[in-house]
Amino acid sequence: MKAPRRWFLAAGGALLSAACSGDQAPLDPAGRDASLIASLWWIFFWITAAVYLTVMLFVAVAAFRRRREVREGGERRLGIAVGGATLLTVAILFVLLVSSITTGRALGALDHAPRLRIEVTAQQWWWNIEYKDEEEPWKEITTANEIVVPVGQPVELVLRSRDVIHSLWVPNIHGKRDLIPGRANSFVIRADRAGRFDGQCAEFCGAQHARMRLEFIALTPAEFASWEASQRLEAPPPRTPAEQRGQEVFLGASCPLCHTVRGTPARGTNGPDLTHLASRRMIAANSIPNTRGHLAGWILDSQAIKPGNHMPPNALAGEDVQALLAWLGSLK
Ligand code: CUA
């Protein structure tokens, strides 16, 4: 086999297997919407594959069969064959159309009133996530770049943007939805099995569009209840001299202008809420792991990691960085 063809087949195979399984795979559904979309995709795949193979078969037969005179009554038979094929084509297109409309309607038909409402606000280049509760505002939770939901329960997502158009896509859970400045776009999702899934901004929104990612975490109802309870707490007071010093460094630098840490005077809203920073697995919109080393690099010069993001470099002394990391690490 020639090299380009081998690469082509290898690339095709890799794409198909990536789509069929994994934590960012539309054909490995873990939610109601994704299941509907995957079923529709397979209907289209098998029908169009069958049509393609049938057409190729006829092309091959036509190419290799010897030319013959059209016999008596042959014209009529040809007419019937062409007419039949045309009818079959129309019928197939009709099946595809009906299955597409049915899926579209099913996606639009929301489940019973969701108990949970999550507001997702996009900005260059991260996601602000708020769990709203109008009746009991003390229950509200703010986090960033991770959507945590209980398995089996319908959840309403309300999508907004602070700057340009973004698009939320967690392939294993739902189809793409745009976040448009000046309007709220809402839909209901349901995760059907527990797990961590990768989400991605799916609308080009500037230099760091590719690093505008998020984690979607589906927990069992019991796990979700305990996650919810821990996220509602304020940051604990510093327990060691290093943590105490770290908090002072944080509050004394420009950090509070952009970040909130509930339980401290820091109330900024331009950047992610850091009250439970240490409970998150990733930072920088799911771009780098939330380890001490990566976090240090991010604080000192995030521009080297994600050029153009809105966090300025911070020239801090070595001991101050260590103290700051100790305190941020305590924000579980
Ligand atoms: Cu936000 Cu692309």
Coordinates of C-alpha atoms and ligand atoms in Angstrom, one line a residue:
M1 CA 0.0 0.0 0.0
K2 CA 1.3 3.5 -0.9
A3 CA 2.3 5.7 2.1
P4 CA -0.3 8.5 1.6
R5 CA -3.1 5.9 1.4
R6 CA -1.8 4.2 4.5
W7 CA -1.8 7.5 6.4
F8 CA -5.2 8.3 5.1
L9 CA -6.6 5.0 6.4
A10 CA -4.7 5.3 9.7
A11 CA -6.1 8.9 10.2
G12 CA -9.6 7.7 9.3
G13 CA -9.4 4.8 11.7
A14 CA -8.0 7.0 14.5
L15 CA -10.8 9.5 14.0
L16 CA -13.5 6.9 14.1
S17 CA -12.1 5.1 17.2
A18 CA -11.7 8.5 18.9
A19 CA -15.3 9.3 18.2
C20 CA -16.6 5.9 19.4
S21 CA -15.0 5.7 22.8
G22 CA -13.3 7.9 25.4
D23 CA -14.0 10.9 27.6
Q24 CA -14.6 13.2 24.6
A25 CA -16.5 11.0 22.2
P26 CA -19.9 11.8 20.7
L27 CA -20.5 8.2 19.8
D28 CA -19.9 7.0 23.4
P29 CA -22.9 8.7 24.9
A30 CA -23.3 9.2 28.6
G31 CA -26.3 11.5 28.5
R32 CA -29.8 11.6 27.0
D33 CA -29.1 14.2 24.3
A34 CA -25.8 12.5 23.2
S35 CA -27.7 9.1 23.0
L36 CA -30.3 10.6 20.7
I37 CA -27.6 12.2 18.5
A38 CA -25.5 9.1 18.4
S39 CA -28.5 7.0 17.4
L40 CA -29.3 9.4 14.6
W41 CA -25.7 9.4 13.5
W42 CA -25.7 5.5 13.2
I43 CA -28.9 5.6 11.2
F44 CA -27.3 8.0 8.8
F45 CA -24.1 6.0 8.8
W46 CA -25.6 2.6 8.0
I47 CA -28.1 3.9 5.4
T48 CA -25.5 6.0 3.5
A49 CA -22.9 3.2 3.7
A50 CA -25.5 0.7 2.2
V51 CA -26.3 3.2 -0.5
Y52 CA -22.6 3.8 -1.3
L53 CA -21.9 0.1 -1.5
T54 CA -24.9 -0.6 -3.7
V55 CA -24.0 2.3 -6.1
M56 CA -20.4 1.1 -6.3
L57 CA -21.6 -2.5 -7.0
F58 CA -23.6 -1.3 -9.9
V59 CA -20.8 0.9 -11.2
A60 CA -18.5 -2.1 -11.1
V61 CA -21.0 -4.3 -12.9
A62 CA -21.5 -1.6 -15.5
A63 CA -17.7 -1.1 -16.0
F64 CA -16.9 -4.8 -16.4
R65 CA -19.9 -6.1 -18.3
R66 CA -19.6 -6.4 -22.1
R67 CA -21.7 -4.0 -24.1
R68 CA -24.9 -5.6 -25.5
E69 CA -27.7 -4.5 -27.8
V70 CA -30.8 -3.5 -26.0
R71 CA -33.2 -6.4 -26.7
E72 CA -36.9 -6.4 -27.4
G73 CA -38.8 -4.9 -24.4
G74 CA -35.5 -3.8 -22.8
E75 CA -36.3 -0.1 -22.9
R76 CA -39.4 -0.8 -20.8
R77 CA -37.5 -2.8 -18.2
L78 CA -34.8 -0.1 -18.0
G79 CA -37.6 2.5 -17.4
I80 CA -39.1 0.4 -14.6
A81 CA -35.6 0.0 -13.0
V82 CA -34.8 3.7 -13.2
G83 CA -38.3 4.6 -11.9
G84 CA -37.9 2.0 -9.0
A85 CA -34.5 3.4 -8.1
T86 CA -35.8 6.9 -8.1
L87 CA -38.7 5.9 -5.8
L88 CA -36.3 4.1 -3.5
T89 CA -34.0 7.2 -3.3
V90 CA -37.0 9.4 -2.4
A91 CA -38.1 6.9 0.3
I92 CA -34.6 6.7 1.8
L93 CA -34.3 10.5 1.9
F94 CA -37.7 10.6 3.5
V95 CA -36.6 8.1 6.2
L96 CA -33.5 10.3 6.9
L97 CA -35.6 13.4 7.0
V98 CA -38.2 11.9 9.4
S99 CA -35.5 10.5 11.7
S100 CA -33.7 13.8 11.7
I101 CA -36.9 15.7 12.6
T102 CA -37.9 13.2 15.3
T103 CA -34.5 13.5 16.9
G104 CA -34.7 17.3 16.8
R105 CA -38.0 17.3 18.5
A106 CA -36.9 14.8 21.1
L107 CA -33.9 17.0 21.9
G108 CA -36.2 20.0 22.2
A109 CA -38.7 18.2 24.5
L110 CA -37.4 19.0 27.9
D111 CA -37.8 16.6 30.8
H112 CA -39.9 17.5 33.8
A113 CA -39.0 20.7 35.7
P114 CA -35.3 20.3 36.6
R115 CA -34.3 20.7 40.3
L116 CA -30.9 22.1 39.4
R117 CA -30.2 25.3 37.4
I118 CA -26.6 26.0 36.4
E119 CA -25.6 29.2 34.8
V120 CA -22.6 28.9 32.5
T121 CA -21.0 32.2 31.6
A122 CA -18.3 32.1 28.9
Q123 CA -15.5 34.7 28.5
Q124 CA -12.1 34.7 26.8
W125 CA -11.0 32.0 27.7
W126 CA -12.7 30.2 30.6
W127 CA -16.1 29.2 32.0
N128 CA -17.8 30.7 35.1
I129 CA -20.2 28.1 36.6
E130 CA -22.9 29.2 39.1
Y131 CA -25.5 26.9 40.8
K132 CA -28.5 29.1 41.3
D133 CA -31.1 28.9 44.0
E134 CA -33.5 31.8 44.2
E135 CA -35.4 30.5 47.2
E136 CA -32.4 29.7 49.3
P137 CA -29.5 31.9 48.0
W138 CA -27.1 30.6 50.7
K139 CA -27.1 27.4 48.7
E140 CA -25.6 29.0 45.7
I141 CA -22.3 27.7 44.5
T142 CA -19.7 29.4 42.2
T143 CA -16.9 27.5 40.5
A144 CA -15.0 27.6 37.3
N145 CA -14.3 25.3 34.3
E146 CA -16.1 22.3 35.8
I147 CA -19.8 21.3 35.6
V148 CA -20.7 18.8 38.2
V149 CA -24.1 17.1 38.0
P150 CA -25.9 14.2 39.7
V151 CA -26.5 11.2 37.4
G152 CA -30.1 10.6 36.2
Q153 CA -31.4 14.0 37.0
P154 CA -32.4 16.6 34.5
V155 CA -30.3 19.8 34.9
E156 CA -31.0 23.1 33.2
L157 CA -28.0 24.9 31.8
V158 CA -28.4 28.6 31.2
L159 CA -25.7 29.9 28.8
R160 CA -24.4 33.5 28.6
S161 CA -21.4 35.2 27.2
R162 CA -19.5 38.3 28.5
D163 CA -17.7 39.0 25.3
V164 CA -17.8 37.1 22.0
I165 CA -19.8 34.1 20.8
H166 CA -18.6 30.8 22.4
S167 CA -20.1 27.4 22.2
L168 CA -20.4 24.7 24.9
W169 CA -19.9 21.1 23.8
V170 CA -19.4 18.1 26.0
P171 CA -19.6 15.4 23.3
N172 CA -20.5 12.5 25.5
I173 CA -23.4 14.5 27.0
H174 CA -25.0 16.9 24.6
G175 CA -24.8 18.7 21.2
K176 CA -23.2 22.1 20.7
R177 CA -24.9 25.1 22.2
D178 CA -23.9 28.7 21.5
L179 CA -23.3 31.3 24.3
I180 CA -24.2 34.6 22.8
P181 CA -23.5 38.1 24.2
G182 CA -26.7 39.9 25.4
R183 CA -29.0 36.8 25.5
A184 CA -29.5 33.7 27.6
N185 CA -29.7 30.4 25.9
S186 CA -31.1 27.6 28.0
F187 CA -31.5 23.8 27.6
V188 CA -31.9 20.7 29.8
I189 CA -29.4 17.9 29.9
R190 CA -29.3 14.6 31.7
A191 CA -26.2 12.5 32.4
D192 CA -27.0 8.8 32.4
R193 CA -23.8 7.4 33.8
A194 CA -21.1 8.6 36.2
G195 CA -17.8 9.7 34.9
R196 CA -15.5 12.6 33.9
F197 CA -15.9 13.9 30.4
D198 CA -14.0 16.6 28.5
G199 CA -15.8 19.6 27.2
Q200 CA -14.6 22.2 24.8
C201 CA -15.5 25.6 23.4
A202 CA -16.7 24.7 19.9
E203 CA -16.8 28.2 18.4
F204 CA -13.6 30.1 17.4
C205 CA -13.4 32.9 20.0
G206 CA -9.8 34.2 19.8
A207 CA -6.2 33.1 20.2
Q208 CA -6.8 30.7 23.1
H209 CA -10.0 29.1 21.8
A210 CA -8.3 25.7 21.8
R211 CA -7.4 26.1 25.5
M212 CA -11.0 27.0 26.5
R213 CA -11.9 23.6 27.8
L214 CA -13.8 22.3 30.8
E215 CA -14.5 19.2 32.8
F216 CA -17.9 17.7 33.0
I217 CA -18.3 15.5 36.1
A218 CA -21.3 13.2 36.6
L219 CA -21.5 11.9 40.2
T220 CA -23.9 9.5 41.9
P221 CA -26.6 11.5 43.8
A222 CA -24.9 10.8 47.2
E223 CA -21.5 12.0 45.9
F224 CA -23.1 15.0 44.4
A225 CA -24.8 15.9 47.7
S226 CA -21.5 15.8 49.5
W227 CA -19.7 17.8 46.7
E228 CA -22.5 20.4 46.9
A229 CA -22.2 20.6 50.7
S230 CA -18.5 21.1 50.6
Q231 CA -18.6 23.7 47.8
R232 CA -21.1 25.8 49.8
L233 CA -18.6 26.3 52.6
E234 CA -16.5 29.4 52.9
A235 CA -12.7 29.1 52.7
P236 CA -11.3 27.8 56.1
P237 CA -9.1 30.2 58.1
P238 CA -5.4 29.6 57.6
R239 CA -4.1 26.9 59.9
T240 CA -0.3 27.3 59.7
P241 CA 2.0 30.3 59.6
A242 CA 2.8 29.6 55.9
E243 CA -0.9 29.6 55.0
Q244 CA -1.4 32.8 57.0
R245 CA 1.5 34.4 55.1
G246 CA 0.1 33.1 51.8
Q247 CA -3.3 34.6 52.5
E248 CA -1.6 38.0 53.3
V249 CA 0.4 37.7 50.0
F250 CA -2.8 37.0 48.1
L251 CA -4.8 39.9 49.7
G252 CA -1.8 42.3 49.4
A253 CA -1.2 41.6 45.7
S254 CA -3.6 42.5 42.9
C255 CA -5.3 39.0 43.1
P256 CA -8.5 40.2 44.9
L257 CA -9.2 42.7 42.1
C258 CA -10.2 39.7 39.9
H259 CA -10.7 36.7 42.2
T260 CA -13.2 35.9 44.9
V261 CA -12.3 33.7 47.9
R262 CA -15.4 33.5 50.1
G263 CA -14.5 33.9 53.7
T264 CA -11.9 36.6 52.9
P265 CA -12.3 40.2 51.6
A266 CA -11.4 39.1 48.1
R267 CA -14.5 39.7 45.9
G268 CA -13.3 40.2 42.4
T269 CA -15.3 38.7 39.5
N270 CA -13.2 39.1 36.5
G271 CA -11.4 35.8 37.1
P272 CA -12.4 32.4 38.4
D273 CA -13.7 32.0 42.0
L274 CA -10.9 30.4 43.9
T275 CA -12.8 29.5 47.2
H276 CA -12.4 25.8 46.4
L277 CA -9.5 26.0 43.9
A278 CA -7.7 23.0 45.5
S279 CA -10.7 20.7 44.9
R280 CA -10.4 21.1 41.1
R281 CA -8.3 18.7 39.1
M282 CA -7.2 21.1 36.4
I283 CA -6.5 24.9 36.1
A284 CA -6.4 27.4 33.2
A285 CA -9.7 26.1 31.7
N286 CA -8.7 22.5 31.9
S287 CA -5.4 23.2 30.2
I288 CA -2.9 22.2 32.8
P289 CA -3.1 19.9 35.9
N290 CA -3.7 21.6 39.3
T291 CA -0.3 20.7 40.8
R292 CA 1.9 22.9 42.9
G293 CA 4.4 23.3 40.1
H294 CA 1.9 24.1 37.4
L295 CA 0.1 26.5 39.7
A296 CA 3.3 28.3 40.5
G297 CA 4.1 28.7 36.8
W298 CA 0.6 30.0 36.2
I299 CA 0.8 32.6 39.0
L300 CA 4.2 33.9 38.0
D301 CA 3.7 34.0 34.3
S302 CA 0.5 32.7 32.9
Q303 CA 1.2 34.5 29.6
A304 CA 3.9 32.0 28.9
I305 CA 1.4 29.2 29.2
K306 CA -1.7 30.8 27.6
P307 CA -0.6 33.9 25.8
G308 CA -3.3 36.7 25.7
N309 CA -5.3 35.5 28.8
H310 CA -6.4 38.3 31.1
M311 CA -4.1 37.4 34.1
P312 CA -1.1 39.6 34.4
P313 CA 2.4 38.2 35.4
N314 CA 3.1 38.4 39.1
A315 CA 6.7 39.2 40.2
L316 CA 6.6 37.6 43.7
A317 CA 9.6 36.7 45.9
G318 CA 10.3 32.9 46.2
E319 CA 9.1 32.7 49.8
D320 CA 6.0 34.6 49.0
V321 CA 5.2 32.2 46.1
Q322 CA 5.7 29.2 48.4
A323 CA 3.4 30.7 51.1
L324 CA 0.8 31.6 48.5
L325 CA 0.9 28.0 47.1
A326 CA 0.5 26.6 50.7
W327 CA -2.6 28.7 51.3
L328 CA -4.1 28.1 47.8
G329 CA -3.5 24.3 48.4
S330 CA -5.6 24.5 51.6
L331 CA -8.7 25.8 49.6
K332 CA -10.2 22.3 49.3
Ligands
CUA1 CU1 -14.6 30.2 23.5 CU2 -13.9 29.3 21.5

